[in-house]
XYZ file of N, CA, C and O in Angstrom:
744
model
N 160.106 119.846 119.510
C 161.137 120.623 118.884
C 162.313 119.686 118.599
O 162.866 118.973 119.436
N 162.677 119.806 117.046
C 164.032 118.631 117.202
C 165.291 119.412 117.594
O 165.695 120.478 117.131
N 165.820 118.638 118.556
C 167.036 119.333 119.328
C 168.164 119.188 118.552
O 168.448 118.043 118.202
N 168.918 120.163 118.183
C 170.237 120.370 117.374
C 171.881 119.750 118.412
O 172.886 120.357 118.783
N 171.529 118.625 118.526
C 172.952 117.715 119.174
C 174.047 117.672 118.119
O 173.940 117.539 116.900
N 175.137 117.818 118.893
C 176.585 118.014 118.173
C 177.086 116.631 118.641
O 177.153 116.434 119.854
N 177.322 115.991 118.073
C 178.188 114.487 118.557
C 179.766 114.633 118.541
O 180.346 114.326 117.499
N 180.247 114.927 119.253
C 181.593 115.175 119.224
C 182.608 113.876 118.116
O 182.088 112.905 117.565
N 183.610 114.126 118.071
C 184.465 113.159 116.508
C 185.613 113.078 117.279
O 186.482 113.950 117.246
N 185.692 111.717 118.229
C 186.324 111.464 119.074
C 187.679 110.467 118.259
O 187.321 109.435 117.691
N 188.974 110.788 118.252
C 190.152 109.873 117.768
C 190.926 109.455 118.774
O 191.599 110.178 119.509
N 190.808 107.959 118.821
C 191.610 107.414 120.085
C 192.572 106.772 119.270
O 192.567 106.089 118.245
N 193.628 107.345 120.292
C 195.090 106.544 119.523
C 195.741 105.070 120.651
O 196.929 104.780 120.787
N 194.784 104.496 121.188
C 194.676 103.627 122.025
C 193.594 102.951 122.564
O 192.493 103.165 122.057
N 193.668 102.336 123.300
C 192.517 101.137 124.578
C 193.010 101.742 125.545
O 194.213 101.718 125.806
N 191.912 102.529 126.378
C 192.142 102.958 128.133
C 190.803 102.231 128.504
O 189.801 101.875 127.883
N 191.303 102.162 129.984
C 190.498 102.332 130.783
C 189.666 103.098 131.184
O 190.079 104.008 131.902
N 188.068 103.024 130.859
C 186.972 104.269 130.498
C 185.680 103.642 131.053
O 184.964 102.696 130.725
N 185.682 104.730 132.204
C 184.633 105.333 132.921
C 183.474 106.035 132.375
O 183.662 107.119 131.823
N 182.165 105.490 132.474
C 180.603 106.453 132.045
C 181.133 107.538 133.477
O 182.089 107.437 134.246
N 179.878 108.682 133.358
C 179.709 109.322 134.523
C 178.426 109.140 134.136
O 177.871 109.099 133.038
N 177.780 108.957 136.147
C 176.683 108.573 135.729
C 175.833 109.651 137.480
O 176.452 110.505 138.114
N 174.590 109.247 137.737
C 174.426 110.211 138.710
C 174.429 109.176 140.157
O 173.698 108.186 140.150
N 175.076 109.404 141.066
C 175.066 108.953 142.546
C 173.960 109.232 143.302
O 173.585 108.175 143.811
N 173.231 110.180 143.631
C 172.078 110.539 144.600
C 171.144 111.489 143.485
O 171.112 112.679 143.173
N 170.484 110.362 143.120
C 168.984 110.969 142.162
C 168.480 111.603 143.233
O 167.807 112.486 142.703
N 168.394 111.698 144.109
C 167.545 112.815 144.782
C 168.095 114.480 145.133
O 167.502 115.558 145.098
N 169.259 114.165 145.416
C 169.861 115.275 145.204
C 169.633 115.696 143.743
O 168.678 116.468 143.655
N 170.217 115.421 142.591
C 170.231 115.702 141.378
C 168.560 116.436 141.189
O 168.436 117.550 140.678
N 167.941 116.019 141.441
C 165.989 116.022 140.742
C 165.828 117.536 141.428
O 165.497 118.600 140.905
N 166.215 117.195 142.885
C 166.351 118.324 143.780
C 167.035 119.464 143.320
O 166.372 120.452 143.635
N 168.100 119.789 142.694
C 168.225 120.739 141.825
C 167.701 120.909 140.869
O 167.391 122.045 140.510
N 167.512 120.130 140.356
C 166.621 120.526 139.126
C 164.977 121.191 139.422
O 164.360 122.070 138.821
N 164.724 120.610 140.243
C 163.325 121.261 140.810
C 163.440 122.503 141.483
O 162.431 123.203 141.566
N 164.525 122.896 141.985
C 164.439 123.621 143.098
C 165.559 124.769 142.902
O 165.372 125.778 143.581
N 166.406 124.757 142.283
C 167.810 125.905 141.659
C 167.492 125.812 140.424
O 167.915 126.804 139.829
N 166.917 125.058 139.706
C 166.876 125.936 137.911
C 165.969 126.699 137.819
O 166.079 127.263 136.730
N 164.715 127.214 138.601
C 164.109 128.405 138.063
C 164.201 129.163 138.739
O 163.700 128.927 139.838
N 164.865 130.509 138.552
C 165.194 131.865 139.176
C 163.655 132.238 139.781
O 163.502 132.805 140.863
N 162.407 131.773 138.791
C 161.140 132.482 138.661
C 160.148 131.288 138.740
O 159.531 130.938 137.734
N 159.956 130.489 140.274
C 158.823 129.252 139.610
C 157.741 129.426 138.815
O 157.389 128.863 137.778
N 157.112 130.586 139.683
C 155.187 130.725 138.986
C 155.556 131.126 137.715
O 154.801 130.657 136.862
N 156.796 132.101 137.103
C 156.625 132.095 135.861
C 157.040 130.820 134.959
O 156.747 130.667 133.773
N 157.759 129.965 135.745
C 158.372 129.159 134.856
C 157.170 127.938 134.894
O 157.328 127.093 134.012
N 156.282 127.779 135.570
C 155.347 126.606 135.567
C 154.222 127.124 134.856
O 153.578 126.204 134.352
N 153.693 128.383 134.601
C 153.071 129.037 133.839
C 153.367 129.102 132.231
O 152.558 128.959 131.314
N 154.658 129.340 132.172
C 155.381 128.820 131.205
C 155.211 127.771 130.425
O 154.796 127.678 129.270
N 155.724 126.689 131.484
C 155.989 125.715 130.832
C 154.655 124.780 130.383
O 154.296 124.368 129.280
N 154.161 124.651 131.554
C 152.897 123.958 131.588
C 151.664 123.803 130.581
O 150.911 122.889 130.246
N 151.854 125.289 130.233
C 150.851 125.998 129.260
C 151.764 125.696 127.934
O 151.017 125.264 127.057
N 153.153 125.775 127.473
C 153.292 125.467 126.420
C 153.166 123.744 126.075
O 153.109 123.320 124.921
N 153.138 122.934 127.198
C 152.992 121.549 127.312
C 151.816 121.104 126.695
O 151.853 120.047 126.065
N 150.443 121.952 126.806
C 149.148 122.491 126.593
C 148.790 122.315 124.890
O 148.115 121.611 124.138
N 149.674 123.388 124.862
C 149.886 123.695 123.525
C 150.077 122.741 122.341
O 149.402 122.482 121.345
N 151.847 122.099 123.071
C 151.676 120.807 122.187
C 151.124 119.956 122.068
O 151.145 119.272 121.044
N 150.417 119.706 123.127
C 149.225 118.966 123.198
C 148.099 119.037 122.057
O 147.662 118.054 121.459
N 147.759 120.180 121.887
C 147.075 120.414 120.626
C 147.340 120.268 119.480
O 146.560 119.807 118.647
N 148.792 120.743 119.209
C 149.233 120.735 117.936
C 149.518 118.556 117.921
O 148.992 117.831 117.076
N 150.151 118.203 118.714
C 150.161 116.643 118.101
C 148.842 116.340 117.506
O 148.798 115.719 116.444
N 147.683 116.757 118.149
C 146.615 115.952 117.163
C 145.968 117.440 116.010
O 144.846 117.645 115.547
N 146.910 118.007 115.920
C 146.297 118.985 114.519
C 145.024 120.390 115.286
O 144.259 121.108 114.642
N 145.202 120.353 116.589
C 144.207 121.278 117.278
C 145.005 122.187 116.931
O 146.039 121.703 117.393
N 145.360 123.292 116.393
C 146.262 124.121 115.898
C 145.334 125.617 116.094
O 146.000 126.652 116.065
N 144.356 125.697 116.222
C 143.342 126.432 116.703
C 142.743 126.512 118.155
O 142.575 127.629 118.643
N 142.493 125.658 118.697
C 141.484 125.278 120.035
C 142.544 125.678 120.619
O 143.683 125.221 120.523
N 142.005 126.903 121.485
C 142.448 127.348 122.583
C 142.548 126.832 123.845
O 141.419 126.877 124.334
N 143.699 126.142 124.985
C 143.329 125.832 125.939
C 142.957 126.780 127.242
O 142.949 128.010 127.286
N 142.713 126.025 128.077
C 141.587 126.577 129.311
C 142.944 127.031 130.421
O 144.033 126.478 130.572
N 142.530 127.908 130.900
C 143.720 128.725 132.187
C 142.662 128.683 133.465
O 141.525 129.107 133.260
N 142.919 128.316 134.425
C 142.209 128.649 135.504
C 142.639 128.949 136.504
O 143.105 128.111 137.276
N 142.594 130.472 136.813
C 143.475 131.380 137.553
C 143.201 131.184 139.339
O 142.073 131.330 139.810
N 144.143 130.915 140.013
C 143.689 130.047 141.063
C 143.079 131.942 142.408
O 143.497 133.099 142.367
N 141.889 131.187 143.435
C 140.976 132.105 144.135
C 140.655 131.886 145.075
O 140.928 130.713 145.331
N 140.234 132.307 145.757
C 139.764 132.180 147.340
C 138.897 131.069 147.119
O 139.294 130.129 147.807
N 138.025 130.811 146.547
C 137.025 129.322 146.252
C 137.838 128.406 145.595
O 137.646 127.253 145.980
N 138.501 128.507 144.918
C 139.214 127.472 143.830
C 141.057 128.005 143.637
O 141.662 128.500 142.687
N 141.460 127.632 144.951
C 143.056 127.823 145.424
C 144.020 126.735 144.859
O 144.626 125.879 145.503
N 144.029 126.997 143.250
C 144.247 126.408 142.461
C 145.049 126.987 140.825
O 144.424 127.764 140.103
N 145.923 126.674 140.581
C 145.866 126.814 139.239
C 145.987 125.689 138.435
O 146.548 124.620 138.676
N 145.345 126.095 137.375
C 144.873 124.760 136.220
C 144.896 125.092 134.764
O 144.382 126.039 134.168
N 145.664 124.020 134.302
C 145.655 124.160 132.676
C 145.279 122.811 132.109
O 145.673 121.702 132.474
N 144.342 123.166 131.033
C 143.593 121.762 130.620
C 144.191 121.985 128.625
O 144.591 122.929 127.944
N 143.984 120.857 128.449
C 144.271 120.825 127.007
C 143.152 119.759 126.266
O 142.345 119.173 126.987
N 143.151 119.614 125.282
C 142.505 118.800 124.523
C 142.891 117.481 123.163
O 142.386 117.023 122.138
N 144.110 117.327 124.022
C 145.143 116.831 123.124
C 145.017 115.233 123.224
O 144.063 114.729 123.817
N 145.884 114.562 122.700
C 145.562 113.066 123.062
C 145.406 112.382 123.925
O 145.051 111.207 123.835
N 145.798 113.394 125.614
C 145.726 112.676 126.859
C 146.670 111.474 127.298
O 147.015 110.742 126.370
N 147.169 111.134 128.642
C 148.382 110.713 128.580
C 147.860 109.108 129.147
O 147.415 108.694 130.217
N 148.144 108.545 127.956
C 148.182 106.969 128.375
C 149.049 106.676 129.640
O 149.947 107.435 130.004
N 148.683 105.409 130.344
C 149.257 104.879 131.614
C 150.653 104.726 130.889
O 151.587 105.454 131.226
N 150.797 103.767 129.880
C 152.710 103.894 129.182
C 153.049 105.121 129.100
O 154.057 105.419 129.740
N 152.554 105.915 128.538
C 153.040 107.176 128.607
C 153.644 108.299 129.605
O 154.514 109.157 129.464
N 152.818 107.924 130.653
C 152.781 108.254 131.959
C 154.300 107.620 132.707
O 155.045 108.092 133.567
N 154.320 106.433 131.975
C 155.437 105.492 132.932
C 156.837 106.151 131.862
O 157.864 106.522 132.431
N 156.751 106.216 130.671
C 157.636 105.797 130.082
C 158.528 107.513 130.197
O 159.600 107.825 130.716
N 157.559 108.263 129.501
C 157.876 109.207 129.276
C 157.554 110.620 129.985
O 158.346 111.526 129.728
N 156.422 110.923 130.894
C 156.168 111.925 131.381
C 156.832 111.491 132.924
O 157.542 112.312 133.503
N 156.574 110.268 133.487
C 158.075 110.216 134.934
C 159.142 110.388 134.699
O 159.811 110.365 135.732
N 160.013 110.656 133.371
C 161.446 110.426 132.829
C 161.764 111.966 133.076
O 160.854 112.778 132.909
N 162.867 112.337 133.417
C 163.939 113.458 133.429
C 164.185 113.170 131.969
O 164.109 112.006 131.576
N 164.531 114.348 130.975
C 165.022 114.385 130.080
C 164.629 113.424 128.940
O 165.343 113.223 127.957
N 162.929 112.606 129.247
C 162.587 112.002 127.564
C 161.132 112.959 127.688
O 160.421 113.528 128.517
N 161.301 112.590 125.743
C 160.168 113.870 125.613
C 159.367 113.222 124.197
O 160.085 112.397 123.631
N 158.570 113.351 123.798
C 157.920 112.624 122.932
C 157.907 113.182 121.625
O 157.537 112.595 120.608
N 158.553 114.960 121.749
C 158.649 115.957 120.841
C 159.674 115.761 120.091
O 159.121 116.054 119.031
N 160.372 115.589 119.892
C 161.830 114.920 119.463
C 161.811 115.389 118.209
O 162.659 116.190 117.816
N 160.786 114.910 117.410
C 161.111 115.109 115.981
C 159.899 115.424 115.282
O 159.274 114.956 114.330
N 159.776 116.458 116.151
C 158.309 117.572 115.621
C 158.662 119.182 115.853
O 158.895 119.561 117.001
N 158.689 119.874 115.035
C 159.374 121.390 114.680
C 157.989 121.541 115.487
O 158.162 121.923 116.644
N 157.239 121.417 115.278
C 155.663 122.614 115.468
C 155.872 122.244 117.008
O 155.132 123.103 117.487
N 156.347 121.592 118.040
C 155.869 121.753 119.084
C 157.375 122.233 119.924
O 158.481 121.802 119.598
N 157.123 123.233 121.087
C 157.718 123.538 121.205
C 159.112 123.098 122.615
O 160.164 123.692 122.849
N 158.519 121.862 123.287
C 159.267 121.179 123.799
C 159.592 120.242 123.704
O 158.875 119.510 123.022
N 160.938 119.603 124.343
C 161.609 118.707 123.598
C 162.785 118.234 125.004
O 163.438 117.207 124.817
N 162.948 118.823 126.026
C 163.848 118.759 126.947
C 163.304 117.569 128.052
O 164.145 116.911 128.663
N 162.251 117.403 128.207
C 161.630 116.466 128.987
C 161.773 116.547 130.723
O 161.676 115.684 131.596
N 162.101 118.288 130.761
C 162.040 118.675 132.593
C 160.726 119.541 132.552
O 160.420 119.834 133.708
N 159.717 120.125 131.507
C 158.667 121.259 131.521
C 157.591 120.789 132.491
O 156.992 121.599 133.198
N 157.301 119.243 132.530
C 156.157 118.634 132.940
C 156.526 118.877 134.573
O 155.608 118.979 135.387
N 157.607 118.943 134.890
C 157.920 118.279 136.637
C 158.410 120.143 137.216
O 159.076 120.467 138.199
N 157.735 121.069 136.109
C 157.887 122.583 136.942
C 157.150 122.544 138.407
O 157.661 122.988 139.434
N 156.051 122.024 138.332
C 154.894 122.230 139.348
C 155.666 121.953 140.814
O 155.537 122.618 141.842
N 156.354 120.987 140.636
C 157.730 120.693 141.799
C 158.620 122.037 142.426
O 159.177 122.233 143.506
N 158.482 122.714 141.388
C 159.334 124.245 141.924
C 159.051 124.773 142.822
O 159.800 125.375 143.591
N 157.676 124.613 142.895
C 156.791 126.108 144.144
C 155.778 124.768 144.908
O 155.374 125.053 146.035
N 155.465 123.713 144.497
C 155.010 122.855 145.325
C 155.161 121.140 145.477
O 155.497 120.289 144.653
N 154.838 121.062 146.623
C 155.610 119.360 147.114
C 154.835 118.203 146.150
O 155.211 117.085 145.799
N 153.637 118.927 145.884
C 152.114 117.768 144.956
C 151.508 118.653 144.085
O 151.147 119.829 144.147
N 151.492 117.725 143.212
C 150.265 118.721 142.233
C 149.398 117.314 141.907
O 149.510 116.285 142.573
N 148.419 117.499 140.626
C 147.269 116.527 140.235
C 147.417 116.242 138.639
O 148.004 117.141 138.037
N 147.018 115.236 137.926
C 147.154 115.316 136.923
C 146.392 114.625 136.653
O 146.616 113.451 136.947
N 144.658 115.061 135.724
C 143.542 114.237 135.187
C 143.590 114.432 133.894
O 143.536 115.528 133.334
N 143.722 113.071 133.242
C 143.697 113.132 131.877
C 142.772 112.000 131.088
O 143.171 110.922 131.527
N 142.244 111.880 130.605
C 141.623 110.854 130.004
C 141.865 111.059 128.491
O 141.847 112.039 127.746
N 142.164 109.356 128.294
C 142.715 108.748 126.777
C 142.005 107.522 126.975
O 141.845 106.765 127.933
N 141.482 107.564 125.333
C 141.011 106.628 124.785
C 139.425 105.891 125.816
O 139.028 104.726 125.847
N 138.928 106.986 126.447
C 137.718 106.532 126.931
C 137.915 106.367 128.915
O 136.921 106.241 129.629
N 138.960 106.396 129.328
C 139.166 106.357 130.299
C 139.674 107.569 131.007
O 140.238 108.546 130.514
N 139.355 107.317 132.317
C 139.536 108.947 132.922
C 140.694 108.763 134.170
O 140.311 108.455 135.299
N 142.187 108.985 133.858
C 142.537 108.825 134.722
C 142.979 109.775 135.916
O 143.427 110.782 135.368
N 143.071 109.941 137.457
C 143.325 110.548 138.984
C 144.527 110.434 138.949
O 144.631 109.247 139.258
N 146.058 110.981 138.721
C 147.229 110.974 139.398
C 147.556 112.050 140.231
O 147.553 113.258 139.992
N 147.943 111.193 141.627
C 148.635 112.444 142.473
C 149.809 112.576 142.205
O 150.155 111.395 142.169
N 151.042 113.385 141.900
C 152.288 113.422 141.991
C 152.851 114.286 143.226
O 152.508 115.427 143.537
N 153.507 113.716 143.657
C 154.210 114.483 145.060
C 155.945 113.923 145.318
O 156.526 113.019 144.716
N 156.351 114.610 146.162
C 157.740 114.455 146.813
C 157.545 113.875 147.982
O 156.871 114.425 148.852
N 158.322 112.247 148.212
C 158.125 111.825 149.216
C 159.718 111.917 149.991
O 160.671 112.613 149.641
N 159.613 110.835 151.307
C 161.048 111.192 151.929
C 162.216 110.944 150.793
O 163.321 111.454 150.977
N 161.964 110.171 149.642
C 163.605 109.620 148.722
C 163.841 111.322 148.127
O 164.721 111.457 147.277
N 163.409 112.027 148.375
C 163.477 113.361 147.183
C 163.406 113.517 145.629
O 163.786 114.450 144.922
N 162.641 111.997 145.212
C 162.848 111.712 144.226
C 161.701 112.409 143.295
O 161.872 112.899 142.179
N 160.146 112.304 144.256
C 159.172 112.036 143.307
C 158.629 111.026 143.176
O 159.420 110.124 142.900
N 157.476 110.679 143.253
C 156.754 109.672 142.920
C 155.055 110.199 142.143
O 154.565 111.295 142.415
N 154.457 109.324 141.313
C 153.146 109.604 140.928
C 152.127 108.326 141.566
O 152.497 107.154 141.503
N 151.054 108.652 142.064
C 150.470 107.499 142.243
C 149.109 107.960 141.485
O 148.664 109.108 141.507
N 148.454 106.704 140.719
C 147.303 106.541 140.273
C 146.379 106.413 141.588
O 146.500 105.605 142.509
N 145.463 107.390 141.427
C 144.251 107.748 142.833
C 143.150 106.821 142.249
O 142.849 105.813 142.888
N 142.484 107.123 140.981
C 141.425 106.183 140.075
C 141.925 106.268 138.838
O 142.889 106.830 138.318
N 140.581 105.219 138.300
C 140.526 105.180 136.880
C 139.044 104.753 136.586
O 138.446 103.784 137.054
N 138.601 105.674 135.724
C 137.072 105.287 135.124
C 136.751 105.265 133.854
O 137.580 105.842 133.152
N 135.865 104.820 133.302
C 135.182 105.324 131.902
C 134.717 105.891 132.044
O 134.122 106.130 133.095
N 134.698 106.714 130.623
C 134.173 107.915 130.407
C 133.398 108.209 129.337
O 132.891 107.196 128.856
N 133.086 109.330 128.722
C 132.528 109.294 127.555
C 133.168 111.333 127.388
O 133.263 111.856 126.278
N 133.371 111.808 128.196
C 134.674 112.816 127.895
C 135.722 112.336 126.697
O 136.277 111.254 126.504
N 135.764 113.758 125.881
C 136.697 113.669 125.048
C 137.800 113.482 125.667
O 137.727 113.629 126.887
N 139.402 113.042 124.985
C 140.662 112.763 125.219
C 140.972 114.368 125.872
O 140.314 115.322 125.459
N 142.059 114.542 126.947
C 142.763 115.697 127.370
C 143.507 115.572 128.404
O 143.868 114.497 128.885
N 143.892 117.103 128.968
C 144.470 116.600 129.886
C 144.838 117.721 130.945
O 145.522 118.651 130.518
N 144.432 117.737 132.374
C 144.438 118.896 133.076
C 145.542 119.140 134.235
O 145.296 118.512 135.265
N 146.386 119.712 134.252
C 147.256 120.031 135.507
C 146.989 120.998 136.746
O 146.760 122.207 136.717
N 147.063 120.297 137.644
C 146.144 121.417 138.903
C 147.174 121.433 140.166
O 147.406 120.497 140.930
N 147.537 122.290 140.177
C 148.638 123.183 141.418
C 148.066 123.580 142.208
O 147.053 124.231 141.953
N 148.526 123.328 143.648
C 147.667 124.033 144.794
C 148.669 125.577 144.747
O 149.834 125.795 144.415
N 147.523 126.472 145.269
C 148.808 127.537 145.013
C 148.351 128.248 146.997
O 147.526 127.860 147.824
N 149.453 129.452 147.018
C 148.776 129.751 148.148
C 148.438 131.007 148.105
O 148.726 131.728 147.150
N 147.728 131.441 149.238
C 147.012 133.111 148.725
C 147.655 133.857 148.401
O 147.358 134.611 147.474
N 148.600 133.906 148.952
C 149.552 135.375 148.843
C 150.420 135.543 147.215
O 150.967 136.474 146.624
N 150.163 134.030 146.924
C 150.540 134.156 145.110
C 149.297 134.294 144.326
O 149.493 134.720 143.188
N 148.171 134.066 144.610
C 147.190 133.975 143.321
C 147.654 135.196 142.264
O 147.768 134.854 141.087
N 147.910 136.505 142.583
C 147.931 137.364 142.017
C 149.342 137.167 140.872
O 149.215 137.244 139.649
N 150.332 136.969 141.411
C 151.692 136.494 140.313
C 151.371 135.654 139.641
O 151.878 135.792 138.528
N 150.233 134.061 139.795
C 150.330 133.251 139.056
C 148.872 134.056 137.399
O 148.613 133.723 136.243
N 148.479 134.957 138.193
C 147.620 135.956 137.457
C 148.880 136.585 136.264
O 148.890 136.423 135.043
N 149.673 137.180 136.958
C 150.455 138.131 135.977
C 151.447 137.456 135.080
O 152.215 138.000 134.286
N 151.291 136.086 135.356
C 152.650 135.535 134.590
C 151.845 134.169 133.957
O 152.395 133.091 133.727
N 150.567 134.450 133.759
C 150.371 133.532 132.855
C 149.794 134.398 131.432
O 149.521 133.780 130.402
């Protein structure tokens, strides 16, 4: 989505002395953001996740192909959204899906995010989630979790070849007593 920024039309009638503001304790900061911006996690990771999905499709013209929901169960205590989209390269991974606030949507109307916090919902309602995606022939294992910095970290678990098409799947542990909300709010 291209974001409508106002650049303010700043007139200085002088040279001061000028301060950035910048952030002191990234962990605190992430920590709100994970944890006080959604009134509603399961709806907001349901949300988000699934429209992440979406654009996923639309970047490579899937504008049709429906992605996959997998409503988490007593056998499979899980929820999962898979897409079929270009799948997230290791740069990609580094550059742009670990980043607060970068987004790759920038300057594409058809997709519908652009804020670069949708990917790190899964953080709301849990400490780890999973992320298997394979691009360009390779299949990659990331765990993402919250360690002691409160920051976040992703670690690559594997990497294989494949012969799987490009995509890309997000998998939330959920716990029993939600399966049913993450049911109603997706």
């Amino acid at each position: 989505m291209i974001l409508n920024t106002v650049k303010p039309n700043i007139e200085r009638s002088g040279s001061f002395d000028e301060k950035s503001f910048s952030i002191g304790d990234t962990g605190l900061i992430l920590d709100i953001l994970r944890n006080k911006m959604y009134s509603n996690p399961i709806q907001s990771i349901c949300r988000e996740i699934s429209c992440n999905a979406l654009d996923a499709h639309r970047e490579v013209g899937k504008f049709d192909v429906p992605i996959q929901i997998t409503i988490p169960n007593t056998l499979e205590p899980f929820y999962k959204i898979k897409d079929w989209g270009m799948g997230l390269s290791p740069n990609r991974i580094e550059e742009i899906y670990t980043q607060y606030g970068v987004s790759s949507k920038r300057n594409d109307n058809t997709q519908m995010g652009g804020f670069g916090i949708g990917s790190k919902t899964p953080w709301s309602y849990s400490t780890d989630f999973t992320v298997e995606t394979i691009h360009d022939g390779i299949k990659y294992n990331y765990h993402c979790y919250i360690d002691e910095s409160n920051i976040g970290k992703i670690a690559l678990l594997s990497s294989e070849e494949t012969t799987e098409g490009n995509g890309t799947e997000i998998i939330i542990p959920v716990k029993s007593t939600d399966y049913k909300l993450f049911q109603e709010h997706t």
